[in-house]
Structures are given as C-alpha cells and as structure tokens.
mmCIF file of C-alpha atoms in Angstrom:
data_model
loop_
_atom_site.group_PDB
_atom_site.id
_atom_site.type_symbol
_atom_site.label_atom_id
_atom_site.label_comp_id
_atom_site.label_asym_id
_atom_site.label_seq_id
_atom_site.Cartn_x
_atom_site.Cartn_y
_atom_site.Cartn_z
ATOM 1 C CA MET A 1 0.238 -0.017 0.491
ATOM 2 C CA ARG A 2 1.391 3.253 -0.370
ATOM 3 C CA PHE A 3 2.102 4.878 2.776
ATOM 4 C CA TRP A 4 3.285 9.177 3.523
ATOM 5 C CA HIS A 5 6.729 9.125 3.364
ATOM 6 C CA SER A 6 6.244 7.290 -0.407
ATOM 7 C CA ILE A 7 4.146 8.074 -2.377
ATOM 8 C CA PHE A 8 6.289 9.866 -5.164
ATOM 9 C CA VAL A 9 4.495 12.956 -7.866
ATOM 10 C CA CYS A 10 5.047 11.582 -11.234
ATOM 11 C CA PHE A 11 2.754 14.100 -13.241
ATOM 12 C CA TYR A 12 3.645 17.974 -12.971
ATOM 13 C CA VAL A 13 0.516 21.115 -13.067
ATOM 14 C CA LEU A 14 0.901 23.594 -15.892
ATOM 15 C CA SER A 15 -0.179 26.853 -14.966
ATOM 16 C CA CYS A 16 0.693 30.183 -16.253
ATOM 17 C CA PHE A 17 -0.101 32.069 -12.931
ATOM 18 C CA ALA A 18 -1.783 33.856 -15.960
ATOM 19 C CA GLN A 19 -4.432 37.451 -15.332
ATOM 20 C CA ASP A 20 -6.757 39.177 -16.101
ATOM 21 C CA ASN A 21 -8.717 41.552 -15.430
ATOM 22 C CA ASN A 22 -10.654 40.258 -12.953
ATOM 23 C CA PHE A 23 -8.998 37.590 -10.989
ATOM 24 C CA VAL A 24 -5.374 36.164 -9.856
ATOM 25 C CA THR A 25 -4.267 32.861 -9.272
ATOM 26 C CA VAL A 26 -2.190 32.401 -5.966
ATOM 27 C CA HIS A 27 -0.093 29.195 -4.530
ATOM 28 C CA LYS A 28 0.931 28.202 -1.416
ATOM 29 C CA ALA A 29 3.143 25.538 -0.536
ATOM 30 C CA MET A 30 3.514 23.443 2.819
ATOM 31 C CA GLU A 31 3.825 20.819 4.777
ATOM 32 C CA LEU A 32 0.994 18.552 6.162
ATOM 33 C CA MET A 33 -0.154 15.706 7.434
ATOM 34 C CA GLY A 34 3.570 14.118 5.990
ATOM 35 C CA SER A 35 4.020 15.543 3.054
ATOM 36 C CA ARG A 36 4.178 18.021 0.877
ATOM 37 C CA PHE A 37 0.717 20.037 -0.330
ATOM 38 C CA ASP A 38 0.707 22.833 -3.247
ATOM 39 C CA ILE A 39 -2.635 24.602 -3.162
ATOM 40 C CA THR A 40 -3.707 26.491 -5.800
ATOM 41 C CA VAL A 41 -6.405 28.887 -5.814
ATOM 42 C CA VAL A 42 -7.936 31.913 -8.396
ATOM 43 C CA ALA A 43 -9.594 34.903 -6.059
ATOM 44 C CA LYS A 44 -10.354 38.404 -7.067
ATOM 45 C CA ASN A 45 -6.838 39.295 -4.908
ATOM 46 C CA GLU A 46 -3.652 38.275 -3.565
ATOM 47 C CA ASP A 47 -5.405 39.053 0.438
ATOM 48 C CA VAL A 48 -8.055 37.196 -0.454
ATOM 49 C CA GLY A 49 -6.509 34.556 -1.808
ATOM 50 C CA TYR A 50 -3.714 33.952 0.770
ATOM 51 C CA ILE A 51 -7.193 34.183 3.482
ATOM 52 C CA ASN A 52 -8.608 30.769 0.712
ATOM 53 C CA ILE A 53 -5.218 28.320 1.003
ATOM 54 C CA ASP A 54 -5.566 28.945 5.356
ATOM 55 C CA GLU A 55 -9.386 27.801 5.024
ATOM 56 C CA ALA A 56 -8.572 25.084 3.062
ATOM 57 C CA THR A 57 -4.986 24.335 4.917
ATOM 58 C CA ALA A 58 -6.799 24.031 8.887
ATOM 59 C CA GLU A 59 -9.676 21.776 6.824
ATOM 60 C CA ILE A 60 -7.532 19.204 5.810
ATOM 61 C CA GLU A 61 -5.133 19.778 9.323
ATOM 62 C CA ARG A 62 -8.991 18.873 11.355
ATOM 63 C CA ILE A 63 -8.850 15.832 8.405
ATOM 64 C CA GLU A 64 -5.319 14.206 10.255
ATOM 65 C CA ARG A 65 -6.216 14.730 13.753
ATOM 66 C CA LEU A 66 -9.817 12.462 12.748
ATOM 67 C CA ILE A 67 -7.135 10.137 10.777
ATOM 68 C CA SER A 68 -4.230 10.183 11.611
ATOM 69 C CA ALA A 69 -3.002 6.227 13.353
ATOM 70 C CA TRP A 70 -0.713 8.689 15.234
ATOM 71 C CA ASP A 71 -1.685 10.712 17.044
ATOM 72 C CA PRO A 72 -3.263 9.152 19.901
ATOM 73 C CA ASP A 73 -6.652 11.372 21.093
ATOM 74 C CA SER A 74 -7.759 10.102 17.291
ATOM 75 C CA GLU A 75 -10.638 8.703 16.532
ATOM 76 C CA THR A 76 -8.214 6.280 14.268
ATOM 77 C CA ALA A 77 -5.572 5.270 16.971
ATOM 78 C CA LEU A 78 -8.689 4.582 19.886
ATOM 79 C CA ILE A 79 -10.114 2.159 16.744
ATOM 80 C CA ASN A 80 -6.227 0.368 16.771
ATOM 81 C CA LYS A 81 -6.487 0.717 20.085
ATOM 82 C CA ASN A 82 -9.160 -1.263 21.450
ATOM 83 C CA ALA A 83 -8.642 -3.696 18.491
ATOM 84 C CA GLY A 84 -9.744 -7.617 19.681
ATOM 85 C CA ILE A 85 -11.277 -5.584 23.042
ATOM 86 C CA LYS A 86 -14.462 -3.543 22.017
ATOM 87 C CA PRO A 87 -15.911 -1.740 19.363
ATOM 88 C CA VAL A 88 -15.765 1.518 19.320
ATOM 89 C CA LYS A 89 -18.247 4.100 18.833
ATOM 90 C CA VAL A 90 -16.836 7.276 16.440
ATOM 91 C CA SER A 91 -17.951 9.681 14.627
ATOM 92 C CA SER A 92 -20.141 9.542 11.412
ATOM 93 C CA GLU A 93 -17.187 10.735 9.070
ATOM 94 C CA LEU A 94 -15.304 8.409 10.183
ATOM 95 C CA PHE A 95 -17.140 5.899 9.723
ATOM 96 C CA MET A 96 -19.081 6.638 6.101
ATOM 97 C CA LEU A 97 -15.483 6.690 5.213
ATOM 98 C CA ILE A 98 -14.342 3.842 6.656
ATOM 99 C CA GLU A 99 -16.998 1.625 4.858
ATOM 100 C CA ARG A 100 -16.057 3.427 1.552
ATOM 101 C CA SER A 101 -12.853 1.677 2.098
ATOM 102 C CA LYS A 102 -13.816 -1.787 2.393
ATOM 103 C CA GLN A 103 -16.390 -0.619 -0.646
ATOM 104 C CA ILE A 104 -13.634 -0.398 -2.448
ATOM 105 C CA SER A 105 -11.240 -3.289 -0.847
ATOM 106 C CA MET A 106 -14.259 -5.722 -1.738
ATOM 107 C CA LEU A 107 -14.351 -3.757 -6.000
ATOM 108 C CA THR A 108 -10.532 -4.556 -6.208
ATOM 109 C CA ASP A 109 -11.024 -7.822 -4.157
ATOM 110 C CA GLY A 110 -8.987 -6.966 -1.651
ATOM 111 C CA ALA A 111 -5.873 -5.284 -3.710
ATOM 112 C CA PHE A 112 -7.111 -2.151 -2.006
ATOM 113 C CA ASP A 113 -6.742 -2.416 2.065
ATOM 114 C CA ILE A 114 -7.053 -0.137 5.499
ATOM 115 C CA THR A 115 -5.756 -2.958 8.042
ATOM 116 C CA TYR A 116 -2.509 -3.559 5.989
ATOM 117 C CA ALA A 117 -1.860 -1.498 8.500
ATOM 118 C CA SER A 118 -1.864 -4.316 10.285
ATOM 119 C CA SER A 119 1.706 -6.008 8.647
ATOM 120 C CA ASP A 120 5.282 -6.374 10.137
ATOM 121 C CA GLU A 121 7.624 -4.939 6.923
ATOM 122 C CA VAL A 122 9.767 -7.570 5.615
ATOM 123 C CA TRP A 123 10.150 -6.116 2.685
ATOM 124 C CA LYS A 124 13.542 -3.837 3.090
ATOM 125 C CA PHE A 125 13.515 -0.819 0.900
ATOM 126 C CA ASP A 126 17.674 0.930 2.440
ATOM 127 C CA GLY A 127 18.910 -0.911 0.419
ATOM 128 C CA SER A 128 19.889 -3.428 2.927
ATOM 129 C CA MET A 129 18.159 -6.843 1.539
ATOM 130 C CA GLN A 130 18.848 -8.735 -0.641
ATOM 131 C CA SER A 131 17.176 -11.677 -0.987
ATOM 132 C CA ILE A 132 13.273 -11.851 -1.274
ATOM 133 C CA PRO A 133 11.605 -12.770 2.079
ATOM 134 C CA THR A 134 10.509 -16.228 2.588
ATOM 135 C CA GLU A 135 7.031 -17.576 2.373
ATOM 136 C CA LYS A 136 7.481 -18.355 5.908
ATOM 137 C CA GLU A 137 8.149 -14.486 7.024
ATOM 138 C CA ILE A 138 5.064 -13.265 3.940
ATOM 139 C CA LYS A 139 2.739 -15.184 5.713
ATOM 140 C CA ALA A 140 2.901 -14.423 8.906
ATOM 141 C CA SER A 141 3.702 -10.853 8.207
ATOM 142 C CA ILE A 142 -0.207 -10.645 6.672
ATOM 143 C CA ALA A 143 -1.736 -12.991 9.449
ATOM 144 C CA ARG A 144 -3.639 -9.345 10.950
ATOM 145 C CA VAL A 145 -4.500 -7.814 7.672
ATOM 146 C CA GLY A 146 -8.136 -8.513 5.978
ATOM 147 C CA TYR A 147 -10.917 -5.668 5.518
ATOM 148 C CA GLN A 148 -13.330 -8.235 6.176
ATOM 149 C CA LYS A 149 -11.929 -7.947 9.310
ATOM 150 C CA ILE A 150 -12.600 -4.741 9.687
ATOM 151 C CA ILE A 151 -16.514 -4.892 11.536
ATOM 152 C CA LEU A 152 -19.742 -1.853 11.181
ATOM 153 C CA ASP A 153 -22.160 -1.341 13.720
ATOM 154 C CA GLN A 154 -24.864 0.910 11.729
ATOM 155 C CA SER A 155 -27.211 1.076 14.434
ATOM 156 C CA GLU A 156 -24.198 2.402 17.231
ATOM 157 C CA GLN A 157 -21.795 3.354 14.516
ATOM 158 C CA SER A 158 -19.132 1.377 15.725
ATOM 159 C CA VAL A 159 -15.669 0.187 14.929
ATOM 160 C CA PHE A 160 -14.481 -3.601 15.526
ATOM 161 C CA LEU A 161 -11.503 -5.234 15.026
ATOM 162 C CA ASN A 162 -12.248 -8.594 15.622
ATOM 163 C CA LYS A 163 -8.183 -9.539 15.660
ATOM 164 C CA LYS A 164 -5.500 -8.286 19.227
ATOM 165 C CA GLY A 165 -3.500 -6.287 17.451
ATOM 166 C CA MET A 166 -4.834 -5.804 14.270
ATOM 167 C CA LYS A 167 -4.735 -1.872 12.587
ATOM 168 C CA ILE A 168 -6.341 0.685 10.252
ATOM 169 C CA SER A 169 -4.736 3.535 8.666
ATOM 170 C CA PHE A 170 -5.180 6.089 5.710
ATOM 171 C CA GLY A 171 -1.966 6.144 3.471
ATOM 172 C CA GLY A 172 -3.836 5.186 1.048
ATOM 173 C CA ILE A 173 -6.872 7.103 0.931
ATOM 174 C CA GLY A 174 -5.992 9.631 3.433
ATOM 175 C CA LYS A 175 -4.325 12.802 1.337
ATOM 176 C CA GLY A 176 -6.953 12.268 -1.377
ATOM 177 C CA TYR A 177 -10.276 12.840 1.438
ATOM 178 C CA ALA A 178 -8.457 15.438 2.497
ATOM 179 C CA ALA A 179 -8.099 17.271 -0.998
ATOM 180 C CA ASP A 180 -12.097 16.593 -1.331
ATOM 181 C CA LYS A 181 -13.355 18.404 1.586
ATOM 182 C CA ALA A 182 -10.218 21.074 1.433
ATOM 183 C CA LYS A 183 -12.319 22.027 -1.518
ATOM 184 C CA GLU A 184 -15.393 21.445 -1.093
ATOM 185 C CA LEU A 185 -14.867 23.887 1.511
ATOM 186 C CA LEU A 186 -13.223 26.207 -0.774
ATOM 187 C CA VAL A 187 -15.877 25.611 -3.578
ATOM 188 C CA SER A 188 -18.161 26.834 -0.851
ATOM 189 C CA LYS A 189 -16.927 30.395 -0.199
ATOM 190 C CA GLN A 190 -17.502 30.588 -3.469
ATOM 191 C CA VAL A 191 -13.972 29.775 -5.274
ATOM 192 C CA ILE A 192 -13.979 29.906 -8.546
ATOM 193 C CA GLY A 193 -11.269 28.304 -9.871
ATOM 194 C CA GLY A 194 -8.141 26.125 -8.277
ATOM 195 C CA ILE A 195 -5.985 22.746 -7.450
ATOM 196 C CA ILE A 196 -5.425 21.248 -4.445
ATOM 197 C CA ASN A 197 -1.862 18.588 -4.955
ATOM 198 C CA ALA A 198 -1.758 15.888 -1.527
ATOM 199 C CA ALA A 199 1.229 15.000 -2.408
ATOM 200 C CA GLY A 200 0.770 13.913 -6.423
ATOM 201 C CA ASP A 201 -3.013 13.076 -5.351
ATOM 202 C CA LEU A 202 -4.838 15.759 -6.714
ATOM 203 C CA THR A 203 -8.263 17.843 -6.950
ATOM 204 C CA THR A 204 -9.066 20.873 -9.891
ATOM 205 C CA TRP A 205 -12.258 23.210 -10.435
ATOM 206 C CA GLY A 206 -12.764 25.571 -12.794
ATOM 207 C CA THR A 207 -10.525 27.373 -15.196
ATOM 208 C CA LYS A 208 -6.992 29.322 -14.683
ATOM 209 C CA ALA A 209 -7.548 33.075 -14.451
ATOM 210 C CA ASN A 210 -7.446 33.509 -17.831
ATOM 211 C CA GLY A 211 -10.297 30.919 -17.870
ATOM 212 C CA GLU A 212 -7.668 27.832 -19.892
ATOM 213 C CA LYS A 213 -8.625 24.791 -18.788
ATOM 214 C CA TRP A 214 -5.775 23.668 -15.989
ATOM 215 C CA MET A 215 -3.241 20.533 -17.295
ATOM 216 C CA ILE A 216 -1.131 17.826 -16.441
ATOM 217 C CA GLY A 217 1.351 16.131 -17.950
ATOM 218 C CA ILE A 218 1.982 12.473 -17.185
ATOM 219 C CA ALA A 219 5.490 11.590 -16.651
ATOM 220 C CA ASN A 220 8.053 9.330 -17.609
ATOM 221 C CA PRO A 221 8.665 7.340 -14.913
ATOM 222 C CA LEU A 222 11.695 6.487 -15.359
ATOM 223 C CA SER A 223 12.999 9.668 -15.701
ATOM 224 C CA LYS A 224 10.269 12.160 -13.928
ATOM 225 C CA GLU A 225 11.106 15.494 -15.970
ATOM 226 C CA LYS A 226 10.438 14.222 -19.582
ATOM 227 C CA ILE A 227 6.732 14.487 -20.377
ATOM 228 C CA PHE A 228 5.198 11.466 -22.336
ATOM 229 C CA PHE A 229 1.730 14.326 -22.963
ATOM 230 C CA TRP A 230 0.029 15.884 -21.683
ATOM 231 C CA LEU A 231 -3.665 16.305 -20.226
ATOM 232 C CA PRO A 232 -6.725 19.125 -20.264
ATOM 233 C CA ILE A 233 -8.194 18.517 -16.330
ATOM 234 C CA VAL A 234 -12.049 20.013 -15.783
ATOM 235 C CA GLU A 235 -13.425 19.020 -12.685
ATOM 236 C CA SER A 236 -12.065 16.020 -11.496
ATOM 237 C CA SER A 237 -9.091 14.134 -9.831
ATOM 238 C CA VAL A 238 -6.297 12.636 -10.253
ATOM 239 C CA ALA A 239 -3.936 10.935 -7.636
ATOM 240 C CA THR A 240 -0.867 8.269 -9.500
ATOM 241 C CA SER A 241 1.506 5.131 -7.222
ATOM 242 C CA GLY A 242 4.873 4.247 -8.956
ATOM 243 C CA ASN A 243 8.045 3.566 -7.995
ATOM 244 C CA TYR A 244 10.206 5.590 -8.731
ATOM 245 C CA GLU A 245 13.011 5.483 -6.409
ATOM 246 C CA LYS A 246 11.543 2.688 -3.664
ATOM 247 C CA HIS A 247 11.788 -0.530 -5.128
ATOM 248 C CA VAL A 248 14.529 -3.120 -5.026
ATOM 249 C CA VAL A 249 16.097 -5.189 -7.614
ATOM 250 C CA ILE A 250 16.565 -9.001 -6.237
ATOM 251 C CA ASP A 251 17.839 -11.495 -9.492
ATOM 252 C CA GLY A 252 17.230 -9.157 -12.420
ATOM 253 C CA ILE A 253 13.667 -8.199 -10.947
ATOM 254 C CA LYS A 254 11.829 -4.840 -9.674
ATOM 255 C CA TYR A 255 10.470 -5.333 -6.541
ATOM 256 C CA SER A 256 8.443 -2.118 -6.127
ATOM 257 C CA HIS A 257 7.704 -0.411 -2.777
ATOM 258 C CA ILE A 258 3.750 -1.354 -2.308
ATOM 259 C CA ILE A 259 3.434 -4.547 -1.041
ATOM 260 C CA ASP A 260 0.302 -6.652 -1.878
ATOM 261 C CA PRO A 261 -1.933 -6.775 1.366
ATOM 262 C CA ARG A 262 -3.713 -10.102 -0.172
ATOM 263 C CA THR A 263 -0.358 -12.129 -1.103
ATOM 264 C CA GLY A 264 2.117 -9.657 1.853
ATOM 265 C CA TYR A 265 4.403 -9.677 -1.727
ATOM 266 C CA ALA A 266 6.541 -6.544 -3.391
ATOM 267 C CA SER A 267 4.183 -5.037 -6.333
ATOM 268 C CA ALA A 268 6.534 -6.079 -9.574
ATOM 269 C CA GLY A 269 5.292 -5.161 -13.995
ATOM 270 C CA ILE A 270 4.269 -1.812 -13.861
ATOM 271 C CA ASN A 271 5.868 1.011 -13.390
ATOM 272 C CA SER A 272 3.284 3.785 -12.798
ATOM 273 C CA VAL A 273 -0.592 3.802 -12.658
ATOM 274 C CA SER A 274 -2.254 6.920 -12.437
ATOM 275 C CA ILE A 275 -6.507 7.266 -12.127
ATOM 276 C CA PHE A 276 -8.774 9.826 -12.741
ATOM 277 C CA ALA A 277 -12.114 10.740 -11.579
ATOM 278 C CA LYS A 278 -14.669 13.184 -10.243
ATOM 279 C CA ASP A 279 -13.408 12.223 -6.646
ATOM 280 C CA ALA A 280 -9.757 12.414 -5.637
ATOM 281 C CA GLU A 281 -10.545 9.690 -2.437
ATOM 282 C CA THR A 282 -11.470 7.557 -5.698
ATOM 283 C CA SER A 283 -8.050 8.432 -7.474
ATOM 284 C CA ASP A 284 -5.876 7.367 -4.603
ATOM 285 C CA ALA A 285 -7.299 3.923 -3.494
ATOM 286 C CA LEU A 286 -7.185 3.346 -7.488
ATOM 287 C CA ALA A 287 -4.291 3.939 -7.908
ATOM 288 C CA THR A 288 -2.867 1.939 -5.085
ATOM 289 C CA ALA A 289 -5.443 -1.025 -6.683
ATOM 290 C CA VAL A 290 -4.700 -1.013 -9.899
ATOM 291 C CA PHE A 291 -0.350 -1.141 -9.673
ATOM 292 C CA ILE A 292 -1.809 -4.245 -7.485
ATOM 293 C CA LEU A 293 -3.476 -5.534 -9.231
ATOM 294 C CA GLY A 294 -1.854 -5.524 -12.729
ATOM 295 C CA LYS A 295 -1.899 -4.274 -16.118
ATOM 296 C CA ASP A 296 -4.546 -6.720 -18.192
ATOM 297 C CA ALA A 297 -6.815 -6.963 -14.079
ATOM 298 C CA GLY A 298 -6.339 -3.281 -13.150
ATOM 299 C CA LEU A 299 -6.740 -2.504 -16.936
ATOM 300 C CA ASP A 300 -10.322 -4.314 -17.311
ATOM 301 C CA LEU A 301 -11.461 -2.978 -13.367
ATOM 302 C CA ILE A 302 -11.129 0.757 -14.632
ATOM 303 C CA ASN A 303 -12.992 -0.593 -18.341
ATOM 304 C CA LYS A 304 -16.114 -2.265 -16.593
ATOM 305 C CA LEU A 305 -16.559 1.047 -13.381
ATOM 306 C CA GLY A 306 -16.980 3.880 -15.691
ATOM 307 C CA GLY A 307 -18.468 6.643 -13.932
ATOM 308 C CA GLY A 308 -15.873 8.892 -14.804
ATOM 309 C CA ILE A 309 -12.887 6.518 -14.238
ATOM 310 C CA GLU A 310 -10.211 6.637 -16.739
ATOM 311 C CA VAL A 311 -6.145 4.802 -16.185
ATOM 312 C CA ILE A 312 -2.932 5.459 -18.304
ATOM 313 C CA LEU A 313 -0.652 3.299 -16.553
ATOM 314 C CA VAL A 314 3.324 2.719 -16.979
ATOM 315 C CA ASP A 315 4.575 -0.860 -17.329
ATOM 316 C CA SER A 316 8.061 -2.710 -16.245
ATOM 317 C CA ASN A 317 8.853 -1.747 -19.841
ATOM 318 C CA ASN A 318 8.132 1.635 -20.473
ATOM 319 C CA LYS A 319 5.642 1.534 -22.051
ATOM 320 C CA ILE A 320 1.980 2.987 -22.224
ATOM 321 C CA TYR A 321 -1.640 1.817 -21.752
ATOM 322 C CA LYS A 322 -4.671 2.963 -21.779
ATOM 323 C CA SER A 323 -8.690 2.440 -20.327
ATOM 324 C CA SER A 324 -10.626 2.595 -23.689
ATOM 325 C CA GLY A 325 -12.574 6.212 -22.169
ATOM 326 C CA ILE A 326 -8.668 8.184 -22.976
ATOM 327 C CA LEU A 327 -8.128 9.219 -26.352
ATOM 328 C CA LEU A 328 -4.626 10.989 -27.281
ATOM 329 C CA LYS A 329 -4.371 12.867 -30.689
ATOM 330 C CA ASN A 330 -0.849 11.290 -31.008
ATOM 331 C CA ASP A 331 -0.630 7.555 -28.433
ATOM 332 C CA PRO A 332 3.288 7.483 -27.684
#
C-alpha cells in the first residue's frame, strides 16, 4: 500500500499564474499530513487568495486529526487501541470513510485494504535486502490483515477490529479525502477555481484565471523531468502510484515498495499508474489497487467501472496503456 512517506508525484501541473482584469492566481506550498501539499486558488486579489488557502489548510489539518493513526487522541488511534477488545463508537464522518474503504476493498478483491497497517515490514527498501523474504516470513507478516475483519455496526455507528494487533491506516486514501474536503470547503465559499495537490493526489475545479483549462503532464517514470504528454483536466481528480525511487532489484526483477495486502508480496511489472476520477478519494485508492492488480486485471477493472473513471498505466518496459475512455491525438 502507499504510505505518506512513499508517494512520488509522477505528473506536473501546468499553470502560468496568468490573470485577467478581475482575478489572480495564488499558490502556496506547505507540509501537511507528513507530505507536501500545494494549494492554488483563483481569487479577486492576493489577500483573499491567501485567506482561502489558510481555510483549506485548516480543513486538511482537521481531517488529519480525525484519521491519523499516529495521533493518540484521534478516533482512528482509539479503534486500533481496542482491536480484539471492543467496538469503538466514532463520528459519522469517519464511519462513512471506513465504510467506503471496505467497499473499494470488495471492488478490488482486496488489492486495496486499510488493514494493511497491521502487517509486519519484512520487505526492506533501504538497500539492505539481498534476497526476498521467505514464504513463511511473508505469510506471518499479513496474519492480521484483511478488510473482512473490520466489523461495522450501522446502528451503533461503531467500528471493531476483530483480531488483536490489527490496525487500520488511511495511507492509501486519506490524502485524497483531505483534498476533496478542502476543495468542497473552497467551492462552498465561492472560490471559482483552483487545484489542491496532496503529494500527487490532485483535484481541480473551475479554470485558470485567464479562463484556460488546468493541464497535467504524465511523466516518464524513468525520468520524471520528461513528459510523455499533456492532458486537460476539468472538474476532476488524478492520483498516481509509482515505484520511481522506492524499489529493490533482486535476481533481475524489480519489486515495488507497494505491497499486495492479500499475499504480502511486493508488486512487480508496473512502473506507474495514474487514475482519473471525479474525486481524489477514489483516484487515490484505485491508483494503489490497479498498481497491485497489474496491467491486465487493472485495465479490465477500470474499463468495467465506467462513471468517468480512467487510467493511464506504464509497465515495467515503460510501455503506456490506457483505458478505453482516454483518447489521445498521438499515442506515445
């Protein structure tokens, strides 16, 4: 799964910070949720723009306090503390996020799973590992993993992890959700356009100050400074999973830091996956899942989902594949 420290952006935002007579584009970069966030808004003037960004920042910090497994006072930490002991009554917001996470797990046959936080780290991506872990070590590492072990009680609005030592973490969906909530807040305050880039989980609305569409570039996973092609993005979200820096090569096979929660084995065969969807939460979770599912199963899933969800996938040979809804004038 994707953790806060292990996400690498594989696309760039093209914004000229252009302006017309009425609006300017204001941008600020900061560290939130342990990652870099870039917030860009279109506003009447710079002062208003920075106020809008501060409001979005406060909303992201609120989400972090809710979902952080590291904050001992968070509802998520309380759920983990009571794993195998008792259910924990939580806010409706967190309950629904966990419920949606389970639904994505079912949809992806467990390739996405917030209980992967329960696993023991037997894969090392710091250069020290010379051979892959044994089958016994891998099997033991995921003994407490499984979204089926999350018991939700709708009437009590409670969450119970039914095995002691279980943990949940929102590393594969939390930043996307935070970006969505910040966007929702800014839209409610009549901010006419902007981008929230949560360490690679990106959502947009409106247009640039001069009325042009926001553009993103799909980068070459082997050289992030080189762009395969540019795409316009309107009222949509994008998230990318990649293995650019965090991987290990053993016996000529490149293993990604993205681990399959069903098997405990590191993913292989994919360099990057970019998911396009209406909301960043969905993009975030499916980017991880498709990376794990692999080219054939991943493309098949996205093509069946519909609903404006699309994918651009780069395999380990740096060959590009795309879902049926993405049309390019010149295929790379």
